[in-house]
Amino acid sequence: MSLQDLLGIELPIIQAPMAGVQDSALAIAVSNAGGLGSLPCAMLSPDALRRELATLRERTDKPYNVNFFCHTPPRPDARREAAWREALHPFHAEFGIDTDKLGAGPGRVPFDEDAADVLAEFVPPVVSFHFGLPSAELLARVRAWGATIVSSATTVDEARWLEAHGVDLIVAQGMQAGGHRGLFLSEDLGTQLDTLVLLPQIVAAVGVPVVAAGGIADANDVAAAMALGAVGVQAGTAYLLCPEARTSALHRAALRSDAAAETALTNLFTGRPARGIVNRLMRELGPMSPLAPAFPLAAAAVAPLRAKAEAAGSADFSPLWAGQNARACRALPAAQLTRALAGA
Ligand SMILES: Cc1cc2nc3c(=O)[nH]c(=O)nc-3n(C[C@H](O)[C@H](O)[C@H](O)COP(=O)(O)O)c2cc1C
């Protein structure tokens, strides 16, 4: 079955949900253009989620996707937290931040009953997850209202696991992808493959349809993915410069600069590996640190550094999530970009 038939859309393009850099505006533009727009919900309170879903319902009658993280909230580890604060202390000192008086960081709550209660009011047609799937009970609630269920796999094992747990569509997320890696069965980054290597292996291993994610920048990339068995693509970084995205001015400037040529996986900003443009924090601490507390706790000690640096016009301590295709970003309206990706 084609992606268009599965989702009731016109073009085989899913706009990747991107927490922190977009809201419903980008999703609405993509859905109205015939792709599948996505609303990232990992950082939304139930009230904010309700407002965004109301806006979506008001401004499009086309299918759209809502996306949630489903990590297990970590148990705080005092020793690791202390070691992490010590590692960041020289930077805190530089900015006059008291390392002993740090607040809680930006939260990322996994999909839960409260979110499901809000979704039940709107019955969104597509619900996607990152970092596996929620509990069987929660998943059954989503399935009961007829939503198409999607999740990311970064290995063949994860794809098989997702199929066995009843997903309708798998996103094969290759190494090139910007943002958090969706890995959930193993933390071993050695298992992670490039998009066009991972994709045909997943297509061969599962019976459910597969879309490719990671490094998709233009219609040729989409054609390459479809030639390898994908029913469509999920593109994220390509949308970061769209006027409808909420990408910050500093993030946009980094994407437009030569710095965009160098991305790396880093766990410094949240505690989970994610791909972003290399900046000062990543360079000076090394992009991966064994000291970074578990997701999402690492963010708390970085947040005040980020705030102070950004206020001074610097992205030295900001997560500049972007994929390896960052340099191909174009500042096009999202509808135009969606059609260009589809070669339409
Ligand atoms: C800025 C940014 C934020 C992201 N946030 C999320 C998210 O909230 N949920 C999610 O499932 N994936 C997220 N991703 C990953 C995307 O789903 C997708 O795998 C990735 O964008 C594909 O690679 P590309 O960026 O090279 O197109 C994010 C990616 C970026 C670039």
PDB file of N, CA and C in Angstrom, residues 176-209:
ATOM      1  N   GLN A 176      22.460   9.836   9.580  1.00  0.00           N
ATOM      2  CA  GLN A 176      22.563  11.228   9.134  1.00  0.00           C
ATOM      3  C   GLN A 176      21.559  12.145   9.823  1.00  0.00           C
ATOM      4  N   ALA A 177      20.519  11.552  10.402  1.00  0.00           N
ATOM      5  CA  ALA A 177      19.375  12.327  10.878  1.00  0.00           C
ATOM      6  C   ALA A 177      19.750  13.372  11.916  1.00  0.00           C
ATOM      7  N   GLY A 178      19.084  14.525  11.847  1.00  0.00           N
ATOM      8  CA  GLY A 178      19.225  15.545  12.872  1.00  0.00           C
ATOM      9  C   GLY A 178      18.379  15.207  14.087  1.00  0.00           C
ATOM     10  N   GLY A 179      18.713  15.808  15.235  1.00  0.00           N
ATOM     11  CA  GLY A 179      17.929  15.593  16.443  1.00  0.00           C
ATOM     12  C   GLY A 179      18.243  14.266  17.115  1.00  0.00           C
ATOM     13  N   HIS A 180      17.338  13.880  18.041  1.00  0.00           N
ATOM     14  CA  HIS A 180      17.610  12.689  18.851  1.00  0.00           C
ATOM     15  C   HIS A 180      17.528  11.403  18.052  1.00  0.00           C
ATOM     16  N   ARG A 181      18.478  10.529  18.295  1.00  0.00           N
ATOM     17  CA  ARG A 181      18.388   9.199  17.716  1.00  0.00           C
ATOM     18  C   ARG A 181      17.286   8.457  18.472  1.00  0.00           C
ATOM     19  N   GLY A 182      16.484   7.737  17.686  1.00  0.00           N
ATOM     20  CA  GLY A 182      15.335   7.072  18.308  1.00  0.00           C
ATOM     21  C   GLY A 182      15.678   5.750  18.961  1.00  0.00           C
ATOM     22  N   LEU A 183      16.946   5.418  19.068  1.00  0.00           N
ATOM     23  CA  LEU A 183      17.311   4.064  19.517  1.00  0.00           C
ATOM     24  C   LEU A 183      16.707   3.741  20.889  1.00  0.00           C
ATOM     25  N   PHE A 184      16.253   2.491  21.041  1.00  0.00           N
ATOM     26  CA  PHE A 184      15.600   2.138  22.300  1.00  0.00           C
ATOM     27  C   PHE A 184      15.890   0.725  22.772  1.00  0.00           C
ATOM     28  N   LEU A 185      16.448  -0.141  21.914  1.00  0.00           N
ATOM     29  CA  LEU A 185      16.757  -1.500  22.387  1.00  0.00           C
ATOM     30  C   LEU A 185      18.186  -1.624  22.865  1.00  0.00           C
ATOM     31  N   SER A 186      19.066  -0.759  22.346  1.00  0.00           N
ATOM     32  CA  SER A 186      20.473  -0.807  22.729  1.00  0.00           C
ATOM     33  C   SER A 186      20.981   0.615  22.775  1.00  0.00           C
ATOM     34  N   GLU A 187      21.944   0.878  23.642  1.00  0.00           N
ATOM     35  CA  GLU A 187      22.532   2.223  23.676  1.00  0.00           C
ATOM     36  C   GLU A 187      23.808   2.272  22.862  1.00  0.00           C
ATOM     37  N   ASP A 188      24.143   1.158  22.208  1.00  0.00           N
ATOM     38  CA  ASP A 188      25.412   1.035  21.490  1.00  0.00           C
ATOM     39  C   ASP A 188      25.340   1.779  20.151  1.00  0.00           C
ATOM     40  N   LEU A 189      26.043   2.894  20.071  1.00  0.00           N
ATOM     41  CA  LEU A 189      26.007   3.684  18.835  1.00  0.00           C
ATOM     42  C   LEU A 189      26.660   2.949  17.675  1.00  0.00           C
ATOM     43  N   GLY A 190      27.429   1.909  17.966  1.00  0.00           N
ATOM     44  CA  GLY A 190      28.030   1.084  16.909  1.00  0.00           C
ATOM     45  C   GLY A 190      26.983   0.337  16.095  1.00  0.00           C
ATOM     46  N   THR A 191      25.752   0.252  16.608  1.00  0.00           N
ATOM     47  CA  THR A 191      24.684  -0.445  15.874  1.00  0.00           C
ATOM     48  C   THR A 191      24.014   0.464  14.840  1.00  0.00           C
ATOM     49  N   GLN A 192      24.369   1.751  14.847  1.00  0.00           N
ATOM     50  CA  GLN A 192      23.641   2.728  14.042  1.00  0.00           C
ATOM     51  C   GLN A 192      24.189   2.823  12.614  1.00  0.00           C
ATOM     52  N   LEU A 193      23.300   2.745  11.633  1.00  0.00           N
ATOM     53  CA  LEU A 193      23.707   2.675  10.221  1.00  0.00           C
ATOM     54  C   LEU A 193      23.236   3.902   9.448  1.00  0.00           C
ATOM     55  N   ASP A 194      23.888   4.126   8.306  1.00  0.00           N
ATOM     56  CA  ASP A 194      23.458   5.199   7.416  1.00  0.00           C
ATOM     57  C   ASP A 194      22.064   4.877   6.850  1.00  0.00           C
ATOM     58  N   THR A 195      21.354   5.915   6.480  1.00  0.00           N
ATOM     59  CA  THR A 195      19.966   5.754   6.028  1.00  0.00           C
ATOM     60  C   THR A 195      19.837   4.730   4.905  1.00  0.00           C
ATOM     61  N   LEU A 196      20.644   4.882   3.863  1.00  0.00           N
ATOM     62  CA  LEU A 196      20.459   4.014   2.696  1.00  0.00           C
ATOM     63  C   LEU A 196      21.051   2.615   2.891  1.00  0.00           C
ATOM     64  N   VAL A 197      21.728   2.394   4.020  1.00  0.00           N
ATOM     65  CA  VAL A 197      22.175   1.049   4.393  1.00  0.00           C
ATOM     66  C   VAL A 197      21.098   0.399   5.271  1.00  0.00           C
ATOM     67  N   LEU A 198      20.600   1.176   6.209  1.00  0.00           N
ATOM     68  CA  LEU A 198      19.579   0.680   7.138  1.00  0.00           C
ATOM     69  C   LEU A 198      18.256   0.357   6.436  1.00  0.00           C
ATOM     70  N   LEU A 199      17.839   1.281   5.544  1.00  0.00           N
ATOM     71  CA  LEU A 199      16.517   1.191   4.920  1.00  0.00           C
ATOM     72  C   LEU A 199      16.242  -0.156   4.235  1.00  0.00           C
ATOM     73  N   PRO A 200      17.098  -0.598   3.285  1.00  0.00           N
ATOM     74  CA  PRO A 200      16.757  -1.866   2.613  1.00  0.00           C
ATOM     75  C   PRO A 200      16.788  -3.059   3.563  1.00  0.00           C
ATOM     76  N   GLN A 201      17.607  -2.993   4.605  1.00  0.00           N
ATOM     77  CA  GLN A 201      17.634  -4.101   5.572  1.00  0.00           C
ATOM     78  C   GLN A 201      16.312  -4.160   6.341  1.00  0.00           C
ATOM     79  N   ILE A 202      15.785  -2.999   6.710  1.00  0.00           N
ATOM     80  CA  ILE A 202      14.502  -2.985   7.432  1.00  0.00           C
ATOM     81  C   ILE A 202      13.368  -3.401   6.501  1.00  0.00           C
ATOM     82  N   VAL A 203      13.419  -2.893   5.257  1.00  0.00           N
ATOM     83  CA  VAL A 203      12.371  -3.261   4.283  1.00  0.00           C
ATOM     84  C   VAL A 203      12.335  -4.782   4.096  1.00  0.00           C
ATOM     85  N   ALA A 204      13.523  -5.399   4.070  1.00  0.00           N
ATOM     86  CA  ALA A 204      13.576  -6.857   3.875  1.00  0.00           C
ATOM     87  C   ALA A 204      13.105  -7.608   5.117  1.00  0.00           C
ATOM     88  N   ALA A 205      13.236  -6.971   6.298  1.00  0.00           N
ATOM     89  CA  ALA A 205      12.980  -7.695   7.554  1.00  0.00           C
ATOM     90  C   ALA A 205      11.532  -7.632   8.029  1.00  0.00           C
ATOM     91  N   VAL A 206      10.779  -6.615   7.596  1.00  0.00           N
ATOM     92  CA  VAL A 206       9.414  -6.453   8.133  1.00  0.00           C
ATOM     93  C   VAL A 206       8.376  -6.401   7.016  1.00  0.00           C
ATOM     94  N   GLY A 207       7.135  -6.636   7.392  1.00  0.00           N
ATOM     95  CA  GLY A 207       6.049  -6.598   6.406  1.00  0.00           C
ATOM     96  C   GLY A 207       5.331  -5.268   6.363  1.00  0.00           C
ATOM     97  N   VAL A 208       5.521  -4.435   7.396  1.00  0.00           N
ATOM     98  CA  VAL A 208       4.824  -3.141   7.408  1.00  0.00           C
ATOM     99  C   VAL A 208       5.574  -2.144   6.537  1.00  0.00           C
ATOM    100  N   PRO A 209       4.871  -1.122   6.021  1.00  0.00           N
ATOM    101  CA  PRO A 209       5.544  -0.127   5.190  1.00  0.00           C
ATOM    102  C   PRO A 209       6.595   0.664   5.985  1.00  0.00           C
TER     103      PRO A 209
END
